[in-house]
Amino acid sequence: NAGVTQTPKFQVLKTGQSMTLQCAQDMNHNSMYWYRQDPGMGLRLIYYSASEGTTDKGEVPNGYNVSRLNKREFSLRLESAAPSQTSVYFCASSETYRDYGYTFGSGTRLTVV
Amino acid sequence: QQPVQSPQAVILREGEDAVINCSSSKALYSVHWYRQKHGEAPVFLMILLKGGEQKGHEKISASFNEKKQQSSLYLTASQLSYSGTYFCGTALISSGSARQLTFGSGTQLTVLP
């Protein structure tokens, strides 16, 4: 099925551990995004990539790094996880230069203990 | 920069109407509306572009007042399936080709039988 695939769906980390969240889309979209969702705070943009080879910081980039591996894949890395990074993480993609909506992945629920 | 949504929550009976508002202090290129059901990813409903327009999708429609930088989502003759949290996402005129969105904190809509 066409769409955005995120892995893993659930993850528990200990403080200080590192991990990479994977995201891949098969819709040939140029732009990809990483958001985190915390209760009562909506979705906040962590990083985005307007096109292959470019990445930019969003509203809450501290503690994260990203890699746009190719047009399909956009990964999010936590180098040293902290309890404040406990959240649900969503990857999304969209067309560039076209006014279409975002397609979201199903999310990764991350708990840092 | 986060758009302000109101109300925060609304409870309806089936068949009743509701209006959700979204306002921004910045000049907007577009306003998106998404619905998210519990434990699921946000799903795109519609996009409105600067220039002021109104769109419809089933019994859900929206308007965009460019002068006020405000958008409203109208749900008429609500159905049980309309329950969920509604988010507006705004793209600034200055956001460039990525059109990255800033989301409001959401409006929780509950439709009762």
JSON list of C-alpha atoms in Angstrom, two decimals:
[
{"chain": "A", "resi": 1, "resn": "ASN", "atom": "CA", "xyz": [0.00, 0.00, 0.00]},
{"chain": "A", "resi": 2, "resn": "ALA", "atom": "CA", "xyz": [1.24, 3.46, -0.90]},
{"chain": "A", "resi": 3, "resn": "GLY", "atom": "CA", "xyz": [2.08, 5.69, 2.01]},
{"chain": "A", "resi": 4, "resn": "VAL", "atom": "CA", "xyz": [4.56, 6.49, 4.77]},
{"chain": "A", "resi": 5, "resn": "THR", "atom": "CA", "xyz": [6.07, 3.64, 6.77]},
{"chain": "A", "resi": 6, "resn": "GLN", "atom": "CA", "xyz": [7.65, 4.18, 10.18]},
{"chain": "A", "resi": 7, "resn": "THR", "atom": "CA", "xyz": [9.64, 1.74, 12.25]},
{"chain": "A", "resi": 8, "resn": "PRO", "atom": "CA", "xyz": [9.58, 0.78, 15.04]},
{"chain": "A", "resi": 9, "resn": "LYS", "atom": "CA", "xyz": [6.03, 1.32, 16.29]},
{"chain": "A", "resi": 10, "resn": "PHE", "atom": "CA", "xyz": [7.00, 1.15, 19.95]},
{"chain": "A", "resi": 11, "resn": "GLN", "atom": "CA", "xyz": [10.31, 1.58, 21.76]},
{"chain": "A", "resi": 12, "resn": "VAL", "atom": "CA", "xyz": [11.47, 1.85, 25.34]},
{"chain": "A", "resi": 13, "resn": "LEU", "atom": "CA", "xyz": [14.91, 3.36, 25.94]},
{"chain": "A", "resi": 14, "resn": "LYS", "atom": "CA", "xyz": [16.99, 3.98, 29.01]},
{"chain": "A", "resi": 15, "resn": "THR", "atom": "CA", "xyz": [18.29, 7.49, 29.60]},
{"chain": "A", "resi": 16, "resn": "GLY", "atom": "CA", "xyz": [21.48, 8.00, 27.62]},
{"chain": "A", "resi": 17, "resn": "GLN", "atom": "CA", "xyz": [20.82, 5.31, 25.03]},
{"chain": "A", "resi": 18, "resn": "SER", "atom": "CA", "xyz": [20.71, 6.16, 21.35]},
{"chain": "A", "resi": 19, "resn": "MET", "atom": "CA", "xyz": [18.38, 5.03, 18.60]},
{"chain": "A", "resi": 20, "resn": "THR", "atom": "CA", "xyz": [17.27, 5.84, 15.07]},
{"chain": "A", "resi": 21, "resn": "LEU", "atom": "CA", "xyz": [13.67, 6.13, 13.94]},
{"chain": "A", "resi": 22, "resn": "GLN", "atom": "CA", "xyz": [13.19, 5.11, 10.35]},
{"chain": "A", "resi": 23, "resn": "CYS", "atom": "CA", "xyz": [10.77, 6.61, 7.83]},
{"chain": "A", "resi": 24, "resn": "ALA", "atom": "CA", "xyz": [10.20, 5.72, 4.19]},
{"chain": "A", "resi": 25, "resn": "GLN", "atom": "CA", "xyz": [7.63, 6.93, 1.66]},
{"chain": "A", "resi": 26, "resn": "ASP", "atom": "CA", "xyz": [6.75, 5.49, -1.73]},
{"chain": "A", "resi": 27, "resn": "MET", "atom": "CA", "xyz": [4.76, 8.40, -3.18]},
{"chain": "A", "resi": 28, "resn": "ASN", "atom": "CA", "xyz": [7.74, 10.11, -4.83]},
{"chain": "A", "resi": 29, "resn": "HIS", "atom": "CA", "xyz": [7.32, 13.13, -2.54]},
{"chain": "A", "resi": 30, "resn": "ASN", "atom": "CA", "xyz": [10.16, 15.62, -2.34]},
{"chain": "A", "resi": 31, "resn": "SER", "atom": "CA", "xyz": [9.47, 17.00, 1.15]},
{"chain": "A", "resi": 32, "resn": "MET", "atom": "CA", "xyz": [9.59, 15.04, 4.39]},
{"chain": "A", "resi": 33, "resn": "TYR", "atom": "CA", "xyz": [9.08, 16.04, 8.01]},
{"chain": "A", "resi": 34, "resn": "TRP", "atom": "CA", "xyz": [9.51, 14.80, 11.56]},
{"chain": "A", "resi": 35, "resn": "TYR", "atom": "CA", "xyz": [7.05, 15.90, 14.24]},
{"chain": "A", "resi": 36, "resn": "ARG", "atom": "CA", "xyz": [6.62, 15.00, 17.88]},
{"chain": "A", "resi": 37, "resn": "GLN", "atom": "CA", "xyz": [3.26, 14.97, 19.61]},
{"chain": "A", "resi": 38, "resn": "ASP", "atom": "CA", "xyz": [2.84, 15.50, 23.32]},
{"chain": "A", "resi": 39, "resn": "PRO", "atom": "CA", "xyz": [-0.48, 15.63, 25.17]},
{"chain": "A", "resi": 40, "resn": "GLY", "atom": "CA", "xyz": [-2.18, 19.01, 24.83]},
{"chain": "A", "resi": 41, "resn": "MET", "atom": "CA", "xyz": [0.59, 20.45, 22.67]},
{"chain": "A", "resi": 42, "resn": "GLY", "atom": "CA", "xyz": [-0.34, 19.40, 19.18]},
{"chain": "A", "resi": 43, "resn": "LEU", "atom": "CA", "xyz": [2.37, 18.49, 16.71]},
{"chain": "A", "resi": 44, "resn": "ARG", "atom": "CA", "xyz": [5.72, 20.24, 16.88]},
{"chain": "A", "resi": 45, "resn": "LEU", "atom": "CA", "xyz": [8.18, 20.22, 14.01]},
{"chain": "A", "resi": 46, "resn": "ILE", "atom": "CA", "xyz": [11.60, 18.76, 14.80]},
{"chain": "A", "resi": 47, "resn": "TYR", "atom": "CA", "xyz": [13.33, 18.75, 11.40]},
{"chain": "A", "resi": 48, "resn": "TYR", "atom": "CA", "xyz": [12.29, 18.83, 7.79]},
{"chain": "A", "resi": 49, "resn": "SER", "atom": "CA", "xyz": [13.76, 18.17, 4.39]},
{"chain": "A", "resi": 50, "resn": "ALA", "atom": "CA", "xyz": [12.47, 20.18, 1.46]},
{"chain": "A", "resi": 51, "resn": "SER", "atom": "CA", "xyz": [14.24, 17.93, -1.03]},
{"chain": "A", "resi": 52, "resn": "GLU", "atom": "CA", "xyz": [16.83, 15.18, -1.22]},
{"chain": "A", "resi": 53, "resn": "GLY", "atom": "CA", "xyz": [20.14, 16.44, 0.13]},
{"chain": "A", "resi": 54, "resn": "THR", "atom": "CA", "xyz": [18.73, 19.24, 2.28]},
{"chain": "A", "resi": 55, "resn": "THR", "atom": "CA", "xyz": [17.63, 19.34, 5.90]},
{"chain": "A", "resi": 56, "resn": "ASP", "atom": "CA", "xyz": [16.57, 22.19, 8.16]},
{"chain": "A", "resi": 57, "resn": "LYS", "atom": "CA", "xyz": [15.73, 22.67, 11.80]},
{"chain": "A", "resi": 58, "resn": "GLY", "atom": "CA", "xyz": [12.19, 23.08, 12.94]},
{"chain": "A", "resi": 59, "resn": "GLU", "atom": "CA", "xyz": [10.75, 24.35, 16.19]},
{"chain": "A", "resi": 60, "resn": "VAL", "atom": "CA", "xyz": [12.29, 21.76, 18.58]},
{"chain": "A", "resi": 61, "resn": "PRO", "atom": "CA", "xyz": [15.52, 20.34, 17.08]},
{"chain": "A", "resi": 62, "resn": "ASN", "atom": "CA", "xyz": [17.65, 20.08, 20.22]},
{"chain": "A", "resi": 63, "resn": "GLY", "atom": "CA", "xyz": [18.70, 16.52, 21.03]},
{"chain": "A", "resi": 64, "resn": "TYR", "atom": "CA", "xyz": [17.94, 15.22, 17.53]},
{"chain": "A", "resi": 65, "resn": "ASN", "atom": "CA", "xyz": [19.72, 14.71, 14.23]},
{"chain": "A", "resi": 66, "resn": "VAL", "atom": "CA", "xyz": [18.33, 13.71, 10.87]},
{"chain": "A", "resi": 67, "resn": "SER", "atom": "CA", "xyz": [19.54, 12.14, 7.65]},
{"chain": "A", "resi": 68, "resn": "ARG", "atom": "CA", "xyz": [17.84, 12.32, 4.27]},
{"chain": "A", "resi": 69, "resn": "LEU", "atom": "CA", "xyz": [19.34, 9.12, 2.96]},
{"chain": "A", "resi": 70, "resn": "ASN", "atom": "CA", "xyz": [17.67, 9.34, -0.46]},
{"chain": "A", "resi": 71, "resn": "LYS", "atom": "CA", "xyz": [14.38, 10.62, -1.83]},
{"chain": "A", "resi": 72, "resn": "ARG", "atom": "CA", "xyz": [12.40, 7.87, -0.07]},
{"chain": "A", "resi": 73, "resn": "GLU", "atom": "CA", "xyz": [14.00, 7.76, 3.37]},
{"chain": "A", "resi": 74, "resn": "PHE", "atom": "CA", "xyz": [14.31, 10.28, 6.19]},
{"chain": "A", "resi": 75, "resn": "SER", "atom": "CA", "xyz": [15.63, 9.08, 9.55]},
{"chain": "A", "resi": 76, "resn": "LEU", "atom": "CA", "xyz": [15.60, 10.71, 12.98]},
{"chain": "A", "resi": 77, "resn": "ARG", "atom": "CA", "xyz": [18.34, 9.96, 15.49]},
{"chain": "A", "resi": 78, "resn": "LEU", "atom": "CA", "xyz": [18.40, 10.47, 19.22]},
{"chain": "A", "resi": 79, "resn": "GLU", "atom": "CA", "xyz": [22.05, 10.43, 20.28]},
{"chain": "A", "resi": 80, "resn": "SER", "atom": "CA", "xyz": [21.53, 10.40, 24.05]},
{"chain": "A", "resi": 81, "resn": "ALA", "atom": "CA", "xyz": [17.88, 9.91, 24.97]},
{"chain": "A", "resi": 82, "resn": "ALA", "atom": "CA", "xyz": [16.35, 11.92, 27.81]},
{"chain": "A", "resi": 83, "resn": "PRO", "atom": "CA", "xyz": [12.98, 11.45, 29.59]},
{"chain": "A", "resi": 84, "resn": "SER", "atom": "CA", "xyz": [11.84, 14.75, 28.01]},
{"chain": "A", "resi": 85, "resn": "GLN", "atom": "CA", "xyz": [11.99, 13.00, 24.64]},
{"chain": "A", "resi": 86, "resn": "THR", "atom": "CA", "xyz": [9.22, 10.62, 25.65]},
{"chain": "A", "resi": 87, "resn": "SER", "atom": "CA", "xyz": [6.62, 11.30, 22.97]},
{"chain": "A", "resi": 88, "resn": "VAL", "atom": "CA", "xyz": [4.87, 10.01, 19.88]},
{"chain": "A", "resi": 89, "resn": "TYR", "atom": "CA", "xyz": [6.90, 10.73, 16.76]},
{"chain": "A", "resi": 90, "resn": "PHE", "atom": "CA", "xyz": [5.29, 11.16, 13.36]},
{"chain": "A", "resi": 91, "resn": "CYS", "atom": "CA", "xyz": [6.96, 11.27, 10.00]},
{"chain": "A", "resi": 92, "resn": "ALA", "atom": "CA", "xyz": [5.13, 12.94, 7.12]},
{"chain": "A", "resi": 93, "resn": "SER", "atom": "CA", "xyz": [5.71, 13.66, 3.46]},
{"chain": "A", "resi": 94, "resn": "SER", "atom": "CA", "xyz": [4.26, 16.02, 0.87]},
{"chain": "A", "resi": 95, "resn": "GLU", "atom": "CA", "xyz": [4.69, 17.30, -2.63]},
{"chain": "A", "resi": 96, "resn": "THR", "atom": "CA", "xyz": [6.91, 20.34, -3.15]},
{"chain": "A", "resi": 97, "resn": "TYR", "atom": "CA", "xyz": [5.61, 23.24, -5.25]},
{"chain": "A", "resi": 98, "resn": "ARG", "atom": "CA", "xyz": [2.16, 21.70, -5.07]},
{"chain": "A", "resi": 99, "resn": "ASP", "atom": "CA", "xyz": [-0.48, 22.50, -2.56]},
{"chain": "A", "resi": 100, "resn": "TYR", "atom": "CA", "xyz": [-1.36, 19.08, -1.26]},
{"chain": "A", "resi": 101, "resn": "GLY", "atom": "CA", "xyz": [-1.77, 17.85, 2.26]},
{"chain": "A", "resi": 102, "resn": "TYR", "atom": "CA", "xyz": [0.67, 15.86, 4.29]},
{"chain": "A", "resi": 103, "resn": "THR", "atom": "CA", "xyz": [0.58, 12.09, 4.47]},
{"chain": "A", "resi": 104, "resn": "PHE", "atom": "CA", "xyz": [1.55, 10.88, 7.93]},
{"chain": "A", "resi": 105, "resn": "GLY", "atom": "CA", "xyz": [3.06, 7.61, 9.03]},
{"chain": "A", "resi": 106, "resn": "SER", "atom": "CA", "xyz": [1.43, 5.62, 11.81]},
{"chain": "A", "resi": 107, "resn": "GLY", "atom": "CA", "xyz": [3.84, 6.94, 14.43]},
{"chain": "A", "resi": 108, "resn": "THR", "atom": "CA", "xyz": [6.46, 5.66, 16.86]},
{"chain": "A", "resi": 109, "resn": "ARG", "atom": "CA", "xyz": [5.59, 5.70, 20.53]},
{"chain": "A", "resi": 110, "resn": "LEU", "atom": "CA", "xyz": [8.85, 6.26, 22.41]},
{"chain": "A", "resi": 111, "resn": "THR", "atom": "CA", "xyz": [9.28, 6.03, 26.16]},
{"chain": "A", "resi": 112, "resn": "VAL", "atom": "CA", "xyz": [12.55, 7.04, 27.81]},
{"chain": "A", "resi": 113, "resn": "VAL", "atom": "CA", "xyz": [12.99, 5.80, 31.37]},
{"chain": "B", "resi": 1, "resn": "GLN", "atom": "CA", "xyz": [3.93, 31.38, 15.84]},
{"chain": "B", "resi": 2, "resn": "GLN", "atom": "CA", "xyz": [1.63, 28.52, 16.77]},
{"chain": "B", "resi": 3, "resn": "PRO", "atom": "CA", "xyz": [-1.88, 29.17, 15.47]},
{"chain": "B", "resi": 4, "resn": "VAL", "atom": "CA", "xyz": [-4.58, 29.49, 18.09]},
{"chain": "B", "resi": 5, "resn": "GLN", "atom": "CA", "xyz": [-7.48, 27.07, 17.90]},
{"chain": "B", "resi": 6, "resn": "SER", "atom": "CA", "xyz": [-10.83, 27.43, 19.59]},
{"chain": "B", "resi": 7, "resn": "PRO", "atom": "CA", "xyz": [-12.68, 25.90, 21.25]},
{"chain": "B", "resi": 8, "resn": "GLN", "atom": "CA", "xyz": [-10.39, 23.38, 22.95]},
{"chain": "B", "resi": 9, "resn": "ALA", "atom": "CA", "xyz": [-13.19, 20.86, 23.18]},
{"chain": "B", "resi": 10, "resn": "VAL", "atom": "CA", "xyz": [-16.77, 20.49, 22.04]},
{"chain": "B", "resi": 11, "resn": "ILE", "atom": "CA", "xyz": [-19.43, 17.86, 22.67]},
{"chain": "B", "resi": 12, "resn": "LEU", "atom": "CA", "xyz": [-22.27, 17.38, 20.20]},
{"chain": "B", "resi": 13, "resn": "ARG", "atom": "CA", "xyz": [-25.24, 15.16, 19.64]},
{"chain": "B", "resi": 14, "resn": "GLU", "atom": "CA", "xyz": [-25.55, 13.41, 16.32]},
{"chain": "B", "resi": 15, "resn": "GLY", "atom": "CA", "xyz": [-27.01, 15.78, 13.75]},
{"chain": "B", "resi": 16, "resn": "GLU", "atom": "CA", "xyz": [-25.79, 18.96, 15.41]},
{"chain": "B", "resi": 17, "resn": "ASP", "atom": "CA", "xyz": [-23.38, 21.44, 13.85]},
{"chain": "B", "resi": 18, "resn": "ALA", "atom": "CA", "xyz": [-20.00, 22.69, 15.05]},
{"chain": "B", "resi": 19, "resn": "VAL", "atom": "CA", "xyz": [-17.48, 25.35, 14.10]},
{"chain": "B", "resi": 20, "resn": "ILE", "atom": "CA", "xyz": [-13.77, 25.20, 14.90]},
{"chain": "B", "resi": 21, "resn": "ASN", "atom": "CA", "xyz": [-11.63, 28.29, 14.51]},
{"chain": "B", "resi": 22, "resn": "CYS", "atom": "CA", "xyz": [-7.95, 28.79, 13.78]},
{"chain": "B", "resi": 23, "resn": "SER", "atom": "CA", "xyz": [-6.17, 32.13, 13.84]},
{"chain": "B", "resi": 24, "resn": "SER", "atom": "CA", "xyz": [-2.62, 33.27, 13.21]},
{"chain": "B", "resi": 25, "resn": "SER", "atom": "CA", "xyz": [-0.63, 36.42, 13.93]},
{"chain": "B", "resi": 26, "resn": "LYS", "atom": "CA", "xyz": [1.50, 35.84, 10.82]},
{"chain": "B", "resi": 27, "resn": "ALA", "atom": "CA", "xyz": [0.72, 36.19, 7.12]},
{"chain": "B", "resi": 28, "resn": "LEU", "atom": "CA", "xyz": [-0.36, 32.78, 5.89]},
{"chain": "B", "resi": 29, "resn": "TYR", "atom": "CA", "xyz": [0.18, 31.03, 2.59]},
{"chain": "B", "resi": 30, "resn": "SER", "atom": "CA", "xyz": [-2.15, 28.19, 3.42]},
{"chain": "B", "resi": 31, "resn": "VAL", "atom": "CA", "xyz": [-4.21, 26.54, 6.11]},
{"chain": "B", "resi": 32, "resn": "HIS", "atom": "CA", "xyz": [-4.55, 22.77, 6.39]},
{"chain": "B", "resi": 33, "resn": "TRP", "atom": "CA", "xyz": [-7.12, 20.85, 8.42]},
{"chain": "B", "resi": 34, "resn": "TYR", "atom": "CA", "xyz": [-6.52, 17.34, 9.80]},
{"chain": "B", "resi": 35, "resn": "ARG", "atom": "CA", "xyz": [-8.50, 14.93, 11.91]},
{"chain": "B", "resi": 36, "resn": "GLN", "atom": "CA", "xyz": [-6.84, 12.50, 14.29]},
{"chain": "B", "resi": 37, "resn": "LYS", "atom": "CA", "xyz": [-8.57, 9.62, 16.00]},
{"chain": "B", "resi": 38, "resn": "HIS", "atom": "CA", "xyz": [-7.20, 8.25, 19.24]},
{"chain": "B", "resi": 39, "resn": "GLY", "atom": "CA", "xyz": [-4.01, 6.27, 18.73]},
{"chain": "B", "resi": 40, "resn": "GLU", "atom": "CA", "xyz": [-3.91, 6.97, 15.00]},
{"chain": "B", "resi": 41, "resn": "ALA", "atom": "CA", "xyz": [-2.07, 9.31, 12.66]},
{"chain": "B", "resi": 42, "resn": "PRO", "atom": "CA", "xyz": [-3.57, 12.64, 11.57]},
{"chain": "B", "resi": 43, "resn": "VAL", "atom": "CA", "xyz": [-5.53, 12.42, 8.33]},
{"chain": "B", "resi": 44, "resn": "PHE", "atom": "CA", "xyz": [-5.65, 15.28, 5.84]},
{"chain": "B", "resi": 45, "resn": "LEU", "atom": "CA", "xyz": [-9.11, 16.84, 5.32]},
{"chain": "B", "resi": 46, "resn": "MET", "atom": "CA", "xyz": [-8.53, 19.91, 3.16]},
{"chain": "B", "resi": 47, "resn": "ILE", "atom": "CA", "xyz": [-6.24, 22.81, 2.31]},
{"chain": "B", "resi": 48, "resn": "LEU", "atom": "CA", "xyz": [-7.12, 26.46, 1.82]},
{"chain": "B", "resi": 49, "resn": "LEU", "atom": "CA", "xyz": [-4.80, 28.88, 0.07]},
{"chain": "B", "resi": 50, "resn": "LYS", "atom": "CA", "xyz": [-4.26, 32.60, 0.46]},
{"chain": "B", "resi": 51, "resn": "GLY", "atom": "CA", "xyz": [-6.65, 34.53, -1.66]},
{"chain": "B", "resi": 52, "resn": "GLY", "atom": "CA", "xyz": [-9.55, 33.58, 0.55]},
{"chain": "B", "resi": 53, "resn": "GLU", "atom": "CA", "xyz": [-11.65, 30.61, -0.39]},
{"chain": "B", "resi": 54, "resn": "GLN", "atom": "CA", "xyz": [-14.09, 28.09, 0.86]},
{"chain": "B", "resi": 55, "resn": "LYS", "atom": "CA", "xyz": [-13.91, 24.37, 0.34]},
{"chain": "B", "resi": 56, "resn": "GLY", "atom": "CA", "xyz": [-16.12, 21.44, 1.07]},
{"chain": "B", "resi": 57, "resn": "HIS", "atom": "CA", "xyz": [-15.60, 17.79, 1.77]},
{"chain": "B", "resi": 58, "resn": "GLU", "atom": "CA", "xyz": [-18.72, 15.68, 2.41]},
{"chain": "B", "resi": 59, "resn": "LYS", "atom": "CA", "xyz": [-20.51, 17.59, 5.18]},
{"chain": "B", "resi": 60, "resn": "ILE", "atom": "CA", "xyz": [-17.29, 19.25, 6.31]},
{"chain": "B", "resi": 61, "resn": "SER", "atom": "CA", "xyz": [-16.32, 22.58, 4.82]},
{"chain": "B", "resi": 62, "resn": "ALA", "atom": "CA", "xyz": [-13.89, 25.35, 5.64]},
{"chain": "B", "resi": 63, "resn": "SER", "atom": "CA", "xyz": [-13.20, 28.99, 4.90]},
{"chain": "B", "resi": 64, "resn": "PHE", "atom": "CA", "xyz": [-10.11, 31.18, 4.98]},
{"chain": "B", "resi": 65, "resn": "ASN", "atom": "CA", "xyz": [-10.29, 34.90, 5.69]},
{"chain": "B", "resi": 66, "resn": "GLU", "atom": "CA", "xyz": [-7.00, 36.26, 4.42]},
{"chain": "B", "resi": 67, "resn": "LYS", "atom": "CA", "xyz": [-7.53, 39.74, 5.86]},
{"chain": "B", "resi": 68, "resn": "LYS", "atom": "CA", "xyz": [-7.94, 38.36, 9.38]},
{"chain": "B", "resi": 69, "resn": "GLN", "atom": "CA", "xyz": [-5.57, 35.37, 8.91]},
{"chain": "B", "resi": 70, "resn": "GLN", "atom": "CA", "xyz": [-8.33, 33.16, 10.24]},
{"chain": "B", "resi": 71, "resn": "SER", "atom": "CA", "xyz": [-9.80, 29.88, 9.11]},
{"chain": "B", "resi": 72, "resn": "SER", "atom": "CA", "xyz": [-12.94, 28.12, 10.26]},
{"chain": "B", "resi": 73, "resn": "LEU", "atom": "CA", "xyz": [-13.91, 24.47, 9.89]},
{"chain": "B", "resi": 74, "resn": "TYR", "atom": "CA", "xyz": [-17.65, 23.76, 9.66]},
{"chain": "B", "resi": 75, "resn": "LEU", "atom": "CA", "xyz": [-19.07, 20.36, 10.52]},
{"chain": "B", "resi": 76, "resn": "THR", "atom": "CA", "xyz": [-22.75, 20.06, 9.67]},
{"chain": "B", "resi": 77, "resn": "ALA", "atom": "CA", "xyz": [-25.17, 17.33, 10.67]},
{"chain": "B", "resi": 78, "resn": "SER", "atom": "CA", "xyz": [-22.41, 15.64, 12.63]},
{"chain": "B", "resi": 79, "resn": "GLN", "atom": "CA", "xyz": [-22.02, 11.88, 12.63]},
{"chain": "B", "resi": 80, "resn": "LEU", "atom": "CA", "xyz": [-20.46, 9.58, 15.22]},
{"chain": "B", "resi": 81, "resn": "SER", "atom": "CA", "xyz": [-17.52, 9.08, 12.85]},
{"chain": "B", "resi": 82, "resn": "TYR", "atom": "CA", "xyz": [-16.65, 12.78, 13.13]},
{"chain": "B", "resi": 83, "resn": "SER", "atom": "CA", "xyz": [-15.36, 12.30, 16.67]},
{"chain": "B", "resi": 84, "resn": "GLY", "atom": "CA", "xyz": [-11.66, 12.97, 17.05]},
{"chain": "B", "resi": 85, "resn": "THR", "atom": "CA", "xyz": [-9.20, 15.78, 17.48]},
{"chain": "B", "resi": 86, "resn": "TYR", "atom": "CA", "xyz": [-9.07, 18.40, 14.76]},
{"chain": "B", "resi": 87, "resn": "PHE", "atom": "CA", "xyz": [-5.86, 20.28, 14.04]},
{"chain": "B", "resi": 88, "resn": "CYS", "atom": "CA", "xyz": [-5.21, 23.24, 11.85]},
{"chain": "B", "resi": 89, "resn": "GLY", "atom": "CA", "xyz": [-1.76, 23.56, 10.35]},
{"chain": "B", "resi": 90, "resn": "THR", "atom": "CA", "xyz": [-0.49, 26.82, 8.91]},
{"chain": "B", "resi": 91, "resn": "ALA", "atom": "CA", "xyz": [2.22, 27.53, 6.35]},
{"chain": "B", "resi": 92, "resn": "LEU", "atom": "CA", "xyz": [3.67, 31.01, 6.29]},
{"chain": "B", "resi": 93, "resn": "ILE", "atom": "CA", "xyz": [4.19, 32.99, 3.10]},
{"chain": "B", "resi": 94, "resn": "SER", "atom": "CA", "xyz": [7.88, 33.08, 4.09]},
{"chain": "B", "resi": 95, "resn": "SER", "atom": "CA", "xyz": [8.20, 29.30, 4.53]},
{"chain": "B", "resi": 96, "resn": "GLY", "atom": "CA", "xyz": [9.63, 28.63, 1.10]},
{"chain": "B", "resi": 97, "resn": "SER", "atom": "CA", "xyz": [9.14, 25.51, -0.98]},
{"chain": "B", "resi": 98, "resn": "ALA", "atom": "CA", "xyz": [8.92, 23.09, 1.95]},
{"chain": "B", "resi": 99, "resn": "ARG", "atom": "CA", "xyz": [5.70, 24.69, 3.17]},
{"chain": "B", "resi": 100, "resn": "GLN", "atom": "CA", "xyz": [6.41, 23.32, 6.60]},
{"chain": "B", "resi": 101, "resn": "LEU", "atom": "CA", "xyz": [3.36, 23.46, 8.84]},
{"chain": "B", "resi": 102, "resn": "THR", "atom": "CA", "xyz": [2.93, 24.76, 12.36]},
{"chain": "B", "resi": 103, "resn": "PHE", "atom": "CA", "xyz": [0.02, 23.08, 14.07]},
{"chain": "B", "resi": 104, "resn": "GLY", "atom": "CA", "xyz": [-2.46, 24.37, 16.59]},
{"chain": "B", "resi": 105, "resn": "SER", "atom": "CA", "xyz": [-3.02, 22.52, 19.85]},
{"chain": "B", "resi": 106, "resn": "GLY", "atom": "CA", "xyz": [-6.16, 20.85, 18.58]},
{"chain": "B", "resi": 107, "resn": "THR", "atom": "CA", "xyz": [-9.90, 20.76, 19.22]},
{"chain": "B", "resi": 108, "resn": "GLN", "atom": "CA", "xyz": [-11.31, 17.59, 20.70]},
{"chain": "B", "resi": 109, "resn": "LEU", "atom": "CA", "xyz": [-14.71, 16.86, 19.15]},
{"chain": "B", "resi": 110, "resn": "THR", "atom": "CA", "xyz": [-17.01, 14.26, 20.68]},
{"chain": "B", "resi": 111, "resn": "VAL", "atom": "CA", "xyz": [-20.23, 13.28, 18.96]},
{"chain": "B", "resi": 112, "resn": "LEU", "atom": "CA", "xyz": [-22.72, 11.45, 21.15]},
{"chain": "B", "resi": 113, "resn": "PRO", "atom": "CA", "xyz": [-25.61, 9.30, 19.89]}
]
